[in-house]
XYZ file of C-alpha atoms in Angstrom:
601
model
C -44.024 1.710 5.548
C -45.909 4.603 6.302
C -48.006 4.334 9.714
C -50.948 6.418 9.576
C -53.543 4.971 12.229
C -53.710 5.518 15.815
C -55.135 3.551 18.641
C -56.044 6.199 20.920
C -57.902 4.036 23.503
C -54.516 2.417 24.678
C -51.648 4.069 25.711
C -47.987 1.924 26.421
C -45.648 3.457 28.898
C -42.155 1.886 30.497
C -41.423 3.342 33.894
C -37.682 3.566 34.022
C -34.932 4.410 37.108
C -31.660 4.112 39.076
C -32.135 1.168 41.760
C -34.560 2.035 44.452
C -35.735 4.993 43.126
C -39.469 4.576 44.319
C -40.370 2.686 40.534
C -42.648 -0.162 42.094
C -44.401 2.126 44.627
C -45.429 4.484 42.057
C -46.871 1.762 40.392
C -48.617 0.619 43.335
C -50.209 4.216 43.691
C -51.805 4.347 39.930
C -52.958 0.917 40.712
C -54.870 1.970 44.256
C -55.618 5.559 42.825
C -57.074 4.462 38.966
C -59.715 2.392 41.179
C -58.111 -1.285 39.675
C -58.521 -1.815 43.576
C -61.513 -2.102 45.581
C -62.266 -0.218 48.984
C -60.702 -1.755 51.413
C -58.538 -4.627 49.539
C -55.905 -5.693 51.216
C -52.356 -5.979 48.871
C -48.967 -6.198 49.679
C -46.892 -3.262 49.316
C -44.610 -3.892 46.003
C -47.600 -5.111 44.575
C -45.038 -5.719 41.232
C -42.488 -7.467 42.880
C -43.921 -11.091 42.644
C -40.005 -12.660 43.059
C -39.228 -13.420 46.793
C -36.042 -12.330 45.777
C -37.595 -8.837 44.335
C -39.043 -8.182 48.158
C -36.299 -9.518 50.075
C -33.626 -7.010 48.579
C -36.474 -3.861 47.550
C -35.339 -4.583 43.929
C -37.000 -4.983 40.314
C -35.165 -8.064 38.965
C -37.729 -9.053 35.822
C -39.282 -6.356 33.659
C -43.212 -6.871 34.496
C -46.703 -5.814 32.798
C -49.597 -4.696 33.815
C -52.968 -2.096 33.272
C -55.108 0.268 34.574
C -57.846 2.429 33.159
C -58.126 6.117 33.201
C -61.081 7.755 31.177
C -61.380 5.527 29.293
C -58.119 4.881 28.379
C -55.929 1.817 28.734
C -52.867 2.184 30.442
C -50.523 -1.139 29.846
C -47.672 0.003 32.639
C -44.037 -1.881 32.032
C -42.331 -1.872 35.528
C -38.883 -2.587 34.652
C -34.910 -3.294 36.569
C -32.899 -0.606 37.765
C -29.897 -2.294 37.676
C -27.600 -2.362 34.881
C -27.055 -6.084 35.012
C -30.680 -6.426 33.920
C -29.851 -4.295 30.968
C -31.540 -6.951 28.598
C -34.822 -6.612 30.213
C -35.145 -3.038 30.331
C -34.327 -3.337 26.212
C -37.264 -5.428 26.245
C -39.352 -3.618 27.769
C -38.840 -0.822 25.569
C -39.657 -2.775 22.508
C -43.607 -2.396 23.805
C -43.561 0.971 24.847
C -44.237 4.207 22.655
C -43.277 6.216 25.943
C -41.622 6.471 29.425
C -41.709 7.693 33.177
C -38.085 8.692 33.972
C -38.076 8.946 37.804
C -34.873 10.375 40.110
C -34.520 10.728 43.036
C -34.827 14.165 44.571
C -31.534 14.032 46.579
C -29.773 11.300 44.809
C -30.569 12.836 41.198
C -29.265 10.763 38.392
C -27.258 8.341 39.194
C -24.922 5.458 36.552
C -28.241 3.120 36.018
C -30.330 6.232 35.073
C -27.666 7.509 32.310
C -28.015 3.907 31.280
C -31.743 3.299 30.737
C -32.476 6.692 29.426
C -29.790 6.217 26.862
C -31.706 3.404 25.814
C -34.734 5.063 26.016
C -33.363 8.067 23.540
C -32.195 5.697 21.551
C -35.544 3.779 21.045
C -36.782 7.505 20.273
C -39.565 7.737 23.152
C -41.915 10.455 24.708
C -40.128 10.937 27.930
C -41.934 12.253 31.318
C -39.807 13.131 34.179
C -40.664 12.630 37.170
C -38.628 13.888 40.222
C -39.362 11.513 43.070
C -39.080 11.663 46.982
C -39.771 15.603 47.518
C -40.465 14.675 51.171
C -36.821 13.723 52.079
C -34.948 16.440 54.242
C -32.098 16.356 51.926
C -34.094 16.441 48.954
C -33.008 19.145 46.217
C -35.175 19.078 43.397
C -34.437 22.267 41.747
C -30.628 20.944 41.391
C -31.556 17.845 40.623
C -33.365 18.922 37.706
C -31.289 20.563 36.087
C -28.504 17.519 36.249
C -31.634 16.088 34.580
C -31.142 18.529 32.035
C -27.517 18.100 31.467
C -27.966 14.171 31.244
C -30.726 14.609 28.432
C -28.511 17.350 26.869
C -25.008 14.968 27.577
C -27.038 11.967 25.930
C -27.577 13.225 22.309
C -31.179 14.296 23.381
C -33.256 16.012 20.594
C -35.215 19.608 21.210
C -38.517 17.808 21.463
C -36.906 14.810 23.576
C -35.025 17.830 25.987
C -38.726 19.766 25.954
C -40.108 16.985 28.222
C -43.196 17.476 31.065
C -42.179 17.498 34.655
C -43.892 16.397 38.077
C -43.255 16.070 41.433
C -43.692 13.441 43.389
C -43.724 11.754 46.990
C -44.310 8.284 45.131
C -45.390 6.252 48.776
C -47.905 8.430 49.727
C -49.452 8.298 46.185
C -48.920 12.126 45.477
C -47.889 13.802 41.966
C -47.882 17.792 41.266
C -47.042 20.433 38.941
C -45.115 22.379 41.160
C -43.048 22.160 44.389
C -45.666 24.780 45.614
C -48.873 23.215 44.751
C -51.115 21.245 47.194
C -52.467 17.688 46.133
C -52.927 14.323 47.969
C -53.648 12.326 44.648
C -51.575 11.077 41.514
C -54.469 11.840 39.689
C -51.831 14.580 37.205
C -49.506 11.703 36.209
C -52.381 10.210 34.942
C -53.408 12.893 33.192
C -50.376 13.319 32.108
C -49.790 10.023 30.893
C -52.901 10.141 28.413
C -52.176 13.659 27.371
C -48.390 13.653 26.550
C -47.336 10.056 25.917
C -48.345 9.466 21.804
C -51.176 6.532 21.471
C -49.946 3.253 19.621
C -49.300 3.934 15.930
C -49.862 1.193 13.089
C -50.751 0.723 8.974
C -54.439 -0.424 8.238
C -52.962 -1.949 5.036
C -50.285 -4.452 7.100
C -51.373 -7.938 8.206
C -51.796 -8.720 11.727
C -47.572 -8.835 12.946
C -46.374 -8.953 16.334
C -42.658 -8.790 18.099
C -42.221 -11.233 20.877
C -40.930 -9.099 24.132
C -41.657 -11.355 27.100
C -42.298 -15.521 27.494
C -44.446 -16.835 30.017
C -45.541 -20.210 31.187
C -48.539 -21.695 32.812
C -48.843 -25.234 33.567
C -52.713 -25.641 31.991
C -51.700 -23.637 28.486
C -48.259 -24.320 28.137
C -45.680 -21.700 26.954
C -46.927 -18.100 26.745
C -45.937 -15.770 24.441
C -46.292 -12.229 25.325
C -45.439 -8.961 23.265
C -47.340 -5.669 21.471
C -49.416 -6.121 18.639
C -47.586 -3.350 15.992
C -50.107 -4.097 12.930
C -53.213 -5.980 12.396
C -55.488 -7.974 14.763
C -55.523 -11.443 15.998
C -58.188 -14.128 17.248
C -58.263 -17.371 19.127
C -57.950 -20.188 16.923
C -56.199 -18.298 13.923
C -53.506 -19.874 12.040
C -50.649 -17.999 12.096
C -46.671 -18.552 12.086
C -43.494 -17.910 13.889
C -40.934 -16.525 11.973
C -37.384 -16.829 13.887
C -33.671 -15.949 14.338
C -32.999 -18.476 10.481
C -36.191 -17.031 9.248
C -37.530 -19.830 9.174
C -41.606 -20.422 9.085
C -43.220 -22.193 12.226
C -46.763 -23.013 11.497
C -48.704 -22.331 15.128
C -52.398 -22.019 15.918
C -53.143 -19.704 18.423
C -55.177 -21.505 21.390
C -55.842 -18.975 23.630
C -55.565 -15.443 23.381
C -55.655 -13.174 26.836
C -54.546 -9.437 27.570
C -53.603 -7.385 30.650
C -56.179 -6.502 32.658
C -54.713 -5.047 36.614
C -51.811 -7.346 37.388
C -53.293 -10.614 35.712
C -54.360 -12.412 32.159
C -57.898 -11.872 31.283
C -59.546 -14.020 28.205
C -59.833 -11.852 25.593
C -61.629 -12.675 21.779
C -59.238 -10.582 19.881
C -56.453 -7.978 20.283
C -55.654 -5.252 17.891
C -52.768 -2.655 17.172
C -51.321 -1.332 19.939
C -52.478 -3.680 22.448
C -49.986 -5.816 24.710
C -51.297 -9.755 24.197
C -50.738 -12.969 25.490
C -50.549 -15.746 23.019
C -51.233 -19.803 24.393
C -50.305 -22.789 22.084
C -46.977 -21.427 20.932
C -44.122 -23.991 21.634
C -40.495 -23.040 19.944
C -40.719 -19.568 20.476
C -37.811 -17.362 21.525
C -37.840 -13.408 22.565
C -37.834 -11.066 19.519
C -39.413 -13.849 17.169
C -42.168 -12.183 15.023
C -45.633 -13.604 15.304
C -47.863 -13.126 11.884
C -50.630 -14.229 9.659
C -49.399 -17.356 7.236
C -50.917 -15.711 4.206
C -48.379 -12.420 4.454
C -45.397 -13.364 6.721
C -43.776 -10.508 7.298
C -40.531 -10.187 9.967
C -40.183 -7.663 12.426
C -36.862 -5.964 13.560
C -35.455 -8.075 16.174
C -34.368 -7.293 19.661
C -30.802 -6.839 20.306
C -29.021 -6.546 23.701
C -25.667 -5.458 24.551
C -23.536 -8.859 24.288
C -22.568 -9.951 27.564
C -19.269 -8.949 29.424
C -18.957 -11.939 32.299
C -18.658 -15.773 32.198
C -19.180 -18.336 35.071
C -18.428 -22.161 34.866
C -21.363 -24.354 36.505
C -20.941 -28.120 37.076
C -21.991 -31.304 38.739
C -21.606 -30.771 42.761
C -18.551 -33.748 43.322
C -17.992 -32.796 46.718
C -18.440 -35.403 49.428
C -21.474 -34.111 51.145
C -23.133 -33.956 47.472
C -26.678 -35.233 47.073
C -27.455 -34.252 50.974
C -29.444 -31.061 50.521
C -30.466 -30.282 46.817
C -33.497 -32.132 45.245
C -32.023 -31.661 41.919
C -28.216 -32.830 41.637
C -28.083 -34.278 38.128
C -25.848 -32.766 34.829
C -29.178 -33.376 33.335
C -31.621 -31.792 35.150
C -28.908 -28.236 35.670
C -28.861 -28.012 31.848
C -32.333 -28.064 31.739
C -32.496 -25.371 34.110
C -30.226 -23.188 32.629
C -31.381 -23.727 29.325
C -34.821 -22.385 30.137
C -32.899 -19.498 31.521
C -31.759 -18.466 28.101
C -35.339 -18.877 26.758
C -36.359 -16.847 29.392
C -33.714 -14.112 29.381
C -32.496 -12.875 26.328
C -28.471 -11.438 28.093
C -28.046 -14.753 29.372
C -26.348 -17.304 26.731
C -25.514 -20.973 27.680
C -22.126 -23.029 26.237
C -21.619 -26.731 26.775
C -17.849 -26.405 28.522
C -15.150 -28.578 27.601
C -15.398 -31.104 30.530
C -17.689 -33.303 31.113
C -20.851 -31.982 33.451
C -19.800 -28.378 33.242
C -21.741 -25.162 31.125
C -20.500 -22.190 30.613
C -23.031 -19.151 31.340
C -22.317 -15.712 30.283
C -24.510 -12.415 31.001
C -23.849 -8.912 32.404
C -22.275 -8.948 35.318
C -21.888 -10.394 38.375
C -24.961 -9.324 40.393
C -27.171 -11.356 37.506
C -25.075 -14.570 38.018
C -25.621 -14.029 41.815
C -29.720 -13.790 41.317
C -29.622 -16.573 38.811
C -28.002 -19.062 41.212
C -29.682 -17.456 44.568
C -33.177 -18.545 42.174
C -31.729 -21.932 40.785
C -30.657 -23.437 44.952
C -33.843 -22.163 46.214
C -35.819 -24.314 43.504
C -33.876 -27.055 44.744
C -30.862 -27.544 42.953
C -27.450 -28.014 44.069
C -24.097 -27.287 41.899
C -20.778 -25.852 41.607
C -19.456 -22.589 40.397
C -16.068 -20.849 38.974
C -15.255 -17.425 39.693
C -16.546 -14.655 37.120
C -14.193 -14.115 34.655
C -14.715 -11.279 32.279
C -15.083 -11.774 28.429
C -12.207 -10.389 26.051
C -12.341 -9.849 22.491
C -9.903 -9.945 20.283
C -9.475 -7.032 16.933
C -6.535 -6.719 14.675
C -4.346 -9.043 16.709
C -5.081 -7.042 20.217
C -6.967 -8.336 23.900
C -9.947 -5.741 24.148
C -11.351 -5.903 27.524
C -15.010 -4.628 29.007
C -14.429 -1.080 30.816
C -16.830 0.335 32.949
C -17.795 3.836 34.222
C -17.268 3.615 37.349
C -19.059 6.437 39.909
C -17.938 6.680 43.386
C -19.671 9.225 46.397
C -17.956 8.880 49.780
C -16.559 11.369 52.140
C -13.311 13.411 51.444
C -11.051 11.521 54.230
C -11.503 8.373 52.242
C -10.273 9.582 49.259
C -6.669 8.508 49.362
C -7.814 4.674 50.080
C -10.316 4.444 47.622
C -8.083 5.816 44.673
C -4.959 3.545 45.605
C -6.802 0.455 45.939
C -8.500 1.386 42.264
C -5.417 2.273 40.795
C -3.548 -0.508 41.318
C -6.592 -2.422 39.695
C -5.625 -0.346 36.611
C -8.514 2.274 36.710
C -8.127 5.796 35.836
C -9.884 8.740 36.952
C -11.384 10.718 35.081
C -13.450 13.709 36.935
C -13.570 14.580 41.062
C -15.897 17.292 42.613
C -16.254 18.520 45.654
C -20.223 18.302 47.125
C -21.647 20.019 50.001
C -21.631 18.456 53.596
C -17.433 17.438 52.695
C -18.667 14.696 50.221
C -17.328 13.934 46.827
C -18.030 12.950 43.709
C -15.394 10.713 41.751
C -15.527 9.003 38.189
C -12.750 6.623 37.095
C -13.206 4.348 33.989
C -11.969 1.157 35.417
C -11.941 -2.701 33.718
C -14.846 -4.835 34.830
C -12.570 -7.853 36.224
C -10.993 -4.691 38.636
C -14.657 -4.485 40.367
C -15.167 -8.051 40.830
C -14.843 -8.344 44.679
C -14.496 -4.793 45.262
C -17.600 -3.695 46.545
C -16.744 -5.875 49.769
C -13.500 -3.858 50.234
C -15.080 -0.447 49.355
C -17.487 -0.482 52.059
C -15.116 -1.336 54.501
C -12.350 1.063 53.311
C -15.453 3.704 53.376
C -16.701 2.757 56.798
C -20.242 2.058 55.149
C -20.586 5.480 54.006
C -19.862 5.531 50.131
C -22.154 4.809 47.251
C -20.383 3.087 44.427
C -22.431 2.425 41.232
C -21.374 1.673 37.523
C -22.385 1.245 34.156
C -20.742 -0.200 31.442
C -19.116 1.698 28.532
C -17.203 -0.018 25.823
C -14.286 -2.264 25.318
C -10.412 -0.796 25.547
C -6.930 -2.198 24.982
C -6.219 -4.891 27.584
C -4.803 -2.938 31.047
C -2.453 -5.146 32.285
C -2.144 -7.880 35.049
C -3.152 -7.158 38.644
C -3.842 -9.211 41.894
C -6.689 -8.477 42.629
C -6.744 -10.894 46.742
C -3.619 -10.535 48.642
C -4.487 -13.586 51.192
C -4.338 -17.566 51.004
C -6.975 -20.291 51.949
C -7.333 -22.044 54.930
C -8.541 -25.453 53.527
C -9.603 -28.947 55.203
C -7.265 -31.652 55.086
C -9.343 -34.252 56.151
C -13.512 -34.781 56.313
C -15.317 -34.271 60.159
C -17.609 -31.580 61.607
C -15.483 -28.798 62.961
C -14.494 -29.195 66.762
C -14.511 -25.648 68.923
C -10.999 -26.375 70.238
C -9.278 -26.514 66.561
C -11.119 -23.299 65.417
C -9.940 -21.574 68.214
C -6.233 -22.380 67.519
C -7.210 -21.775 64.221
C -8.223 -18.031 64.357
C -4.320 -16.563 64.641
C -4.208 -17.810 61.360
C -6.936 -15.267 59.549
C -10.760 -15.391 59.611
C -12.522 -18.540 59.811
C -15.648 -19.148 57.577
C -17.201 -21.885 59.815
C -18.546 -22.561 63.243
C -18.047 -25.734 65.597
C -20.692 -28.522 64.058
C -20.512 -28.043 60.447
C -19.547 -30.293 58.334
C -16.161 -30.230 56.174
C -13.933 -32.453 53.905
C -10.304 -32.773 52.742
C -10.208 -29.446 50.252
C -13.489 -27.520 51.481
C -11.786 -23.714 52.333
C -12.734 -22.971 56.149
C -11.382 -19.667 55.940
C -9.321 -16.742 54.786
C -6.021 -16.828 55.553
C -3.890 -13.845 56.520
C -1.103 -14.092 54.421
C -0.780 -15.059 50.226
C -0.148 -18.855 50.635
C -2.440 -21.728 50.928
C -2.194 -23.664 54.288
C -3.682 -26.732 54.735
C -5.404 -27.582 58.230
C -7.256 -30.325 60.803
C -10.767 -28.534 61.487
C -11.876 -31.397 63.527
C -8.918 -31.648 65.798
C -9.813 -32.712 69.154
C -8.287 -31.731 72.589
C -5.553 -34.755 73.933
C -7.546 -35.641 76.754
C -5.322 -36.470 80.270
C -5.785 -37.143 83.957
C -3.752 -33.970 84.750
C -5.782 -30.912 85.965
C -4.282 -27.698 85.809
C -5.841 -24.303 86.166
C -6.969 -22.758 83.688
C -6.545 -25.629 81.678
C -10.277 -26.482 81.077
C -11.893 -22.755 80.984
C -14.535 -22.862 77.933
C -13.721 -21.762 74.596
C -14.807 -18.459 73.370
C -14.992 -18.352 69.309
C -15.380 -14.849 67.702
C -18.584 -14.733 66.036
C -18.817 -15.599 61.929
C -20.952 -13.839 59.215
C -23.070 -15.899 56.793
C -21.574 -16.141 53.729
C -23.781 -14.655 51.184
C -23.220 -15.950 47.273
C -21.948 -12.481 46.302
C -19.531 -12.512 48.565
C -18.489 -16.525 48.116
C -17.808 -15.363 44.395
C -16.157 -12.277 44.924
C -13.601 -14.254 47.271
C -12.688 -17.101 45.549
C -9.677 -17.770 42.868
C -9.335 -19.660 39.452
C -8.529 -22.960 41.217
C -11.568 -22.670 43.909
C -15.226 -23.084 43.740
C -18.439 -22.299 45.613
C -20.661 -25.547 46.574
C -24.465 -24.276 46.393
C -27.000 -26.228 47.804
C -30.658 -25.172 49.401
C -29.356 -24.750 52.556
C -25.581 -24.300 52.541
C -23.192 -22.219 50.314
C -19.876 -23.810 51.067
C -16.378 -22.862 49.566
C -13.745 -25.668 48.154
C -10.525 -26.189 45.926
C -11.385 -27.456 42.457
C -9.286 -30.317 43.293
C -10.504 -31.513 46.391
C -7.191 -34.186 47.374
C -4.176 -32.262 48.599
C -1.494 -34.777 47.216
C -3.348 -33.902 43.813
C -2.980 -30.506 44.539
């Protein structure tokens, strides 16, 4: 098909990064700066981040559109995740973008999760602008940091035109982007230039029918489900007939009931949409992500998007415990397979599998982190469930286990070497490169299995005193490794129901670290701690002091407990084994044994 149109009054850009690398407040500049905001408006910061869960952790979780107008020209910005786990959004974001902002850090530089969406970025063959973030910070090196910018491109496969890319710098928060390190400027006004200049306008074929690739789904509870992606030929109105061609190829007849387009961070009404732009489609019912969309007379199907298959699989189910029904709005089999079944609609990593028991689903996706948001989003809607521990997915070639490796990047100071190596060797990774930094830092790289950094990141920090930065992406799948334990204590579990009584945790606490405080409720199998040795032990949490007529002194003096941390989901399924579970509710994340009765045990 030869393309030989442009539209240049639009111009589609992706702004891509490592994990809090300044993407969202960047964004939030162009908005304030291209005038999308009126004097004196008040916004949040983040502007982007419409999750809770997006401002309470300073992340990007969902890839996210929106627009703003410079001369003239229409800017559709995708802001999209950082973090490698939301691998499959970043792919779709890239689907509607003819170019991207590649921001780093200017003392981090690039870091696992930049190699990994620039890759993808190369790959999808797009105008890249680099933009070296953060200038302001007293360790900031942007000079160096450029050229490991260089030698990423260059490492990557990058062409001469891709490696000839247009550079700023920029203190993203205080809305500031310049040529040089030299030059004085208190506007972003030459990214925006910048933008319009370098990145190529949308590209289609006059002769082609109107065809569009499905990047994003939407819903809103007056139109129904939304279907949102770039138009790559033709135009389309409100009202036409048109189909849905998907995965089968088959034909799904659809009339298109409303038709809107980006306009600042919301949907306007729009009467048509043409080549290049980003739309928004109403009155589209079985549609799925990287469908095409096209006129009935000359259906036509688009490549497809395709995401890296996923590496990690969790178990949900039914929540049998006793205290089940207490908290969560939403407890029935029913109404979680609903829920995760949207998911997949939603998210195109995440794939649902009815498991082999009765009430239980098997979810798979990229790592561990995504399982962690997914269930963090599902209790605060209300829902309440159990969970397995991740377990990674293996395939199988020529009569040989293949396992999911990843490459693995680890900064932390040199007196912590020896700790952090041992504890990664004997979860079978290797390493593969160590330099020296300034300020007695390092720089390690070990290609290690993915099941070895399931409940690591815990032990890291603690074996690094807080100081060391461990980040990963992942890179293919090797020969099986070999067995390794990967917890070296037992459980202390419940043996009986009752709210825990002061005077038994405090007998308790020899035994390892305790997980509750006095008041909460427990029952026979729920795990109340971590106990320090490798064996089980089973225990009375609710054990109250023999009470006598004898006074002694000493004998009554109040009990002191030491204090608990929260458990945080991450955490709950780091620690737990193949024959435990973690009880999520709205208000509680509890631990338990699978098997709940001891005698069954």
């Amino acid at each position: 098909m030869s393309r030989i149109a442009e539209n240049k009054n639009i111009r589609n850009i992706a702004i891509i990064a490592h994990v809090d690398h300044g993407k969202t407040t960047l964004v939030d500049a162009m908005f304030k700066q291209s005038g999308l905001l009126r004097e004196g408006q008040v916004v949040n910061e983040r502007i982007m981040d419409t999750m809770d869960l997006e401002r309470e952790r300073g992340i990007t979780i969902t890839a996210k559109n929106c627009s703003v107008v410079w001369k003239s020209v229409k800017i559709n910005i995708i802001d999209t995740p950082g973090h490698s786990d939301f691998g499959a959004e970043v792919e779709r974001a890239l689907s509607m973008a003819d170019g991207a902002i590649l921001l780093v850090d200017a003392s981090e530089g690039p870091l696992p999760q930049t190699r990994f969406v620039l890759k993808k970025t190369l790959e999808a063959k797009l105008k890249v602008i680099v933009v070296i973030n953060k200038i302001d910070r007293k360790d900031a090196q942007p000079l160096k940091v450029l050229d490991a910018i260089y030698d990423l491109f260059i490492d990557l496969g990058a062409d001469d035109e891709q490696i000839d890319f247009p550079i700023l710098y920029a203190v993203g928060r205080d809305g500031i982007a310049k040529g040089t390190l030299e030059e004085k400027t208190d506007n972003i006004h030459q990214l925006l230039n910048m933008i319009v200049k370098e990145i190529p306008p949308p590209v289609y074929d006059p002769k082609e029918p109107f065809q569009m690739l499905v990047s994003d789904l939407g819903y809103s509870d007056y139109l129904g489900r939304l279907a949102v992606g770039k138009v790559i030929n033709g135009s389309v109105s409100s009202n036409d007939l048109l189909v849905c061609i998907n995965k089968d190829n088959e034909y799904v007849p659809l009339r298109v009931t409303k038709l809107q387009k980006y306009e600042g961070m919301t949907y306007k009404p729009a009467e048509s949409a043409s080549a290049g732009d980003i739309a928004v489609l109403a009155g589209i019912k079985a549609v799925k992500i990287g469908d095409t969309i096209c006129t009935k007379n000359h259906p036509k199907a688009l490549k497809r998007i395709t995401v890296d298959e996923p590496t990690i699989s969790m178990r949900f189910t039914t929540n049998n415990s006793p205290l089940s029904g207490q908290e969560g709005r939403f407890v029935q089999s029913t109404k979680i397979r609903e829920r995760l079944f949207k998911e997949t609609l939603m998210n195109v990593a995440i794939q649902m599998e009815e498991g082999g028991e009765r009430d239980t689903f098997i979810i798979k996706g990229r790592g561990e982190f995504q399982m962690a948001i997914l269930i963090e989003t599902m209790r605060r809607e209300g829902f309440e469930f159990c969970v397995g521990r991740p377990h990674v997915i293996y395939k199988y070639e020529n009569g040989k286990r293949l396992e999911p490796i990843e490459h693995l990047f680890v900064d932390c100071e040199e007196e912590f070497i020896g700790a952090v190596t041992e504890k990664l060797a004997q979860r079978k990774a290797r390493m593969t490169d160590l330099v020296h930094e300034s300020g007695g830092r390092v720089r390690i790289e070990f290609s290690a299995p993915s099941r070895s950094l399931i409940g690591y990141r815990d032990e890291f920090l603690t074996d690094t005193k807080g100081t060391g930065v461990m980040n990963s992406y992942f890179a293919g799948f090797e020969e099986y490794r070999g067995d390794f334990n990967a917890r070296f204590t037992g459980s202390i579990v419940a043996d009986r129901s009752g709210n825990a009584v002061a005077y038994a945790l405090f007998n308790l606490e020899a035994r390892g670290k305790l997980f509750v405080k006095p008041g909460d409720p427990g029952y026979e199998g729920m795990i109340v701690g971590e106990r320090n040795r490798d064996m089980d032990i089973n225990v009375n949490q609710a054990k109250q002091k023999k009470l006598s007529n004898m006074r002694a002194s000493g004998k009554d003096d109040a009990v002191v407990l030491t204090p608990i941390k929260p458990i945080t989901i991450e955490k709950a399924l780091s620690f737990i084994r193949d024959d435990e579970m973690v009880e999520i509710t709205p208000k509680s994340i509890r631990l338990r044994k699978t098997i709940l009765s001891a005698r069954n045990r």
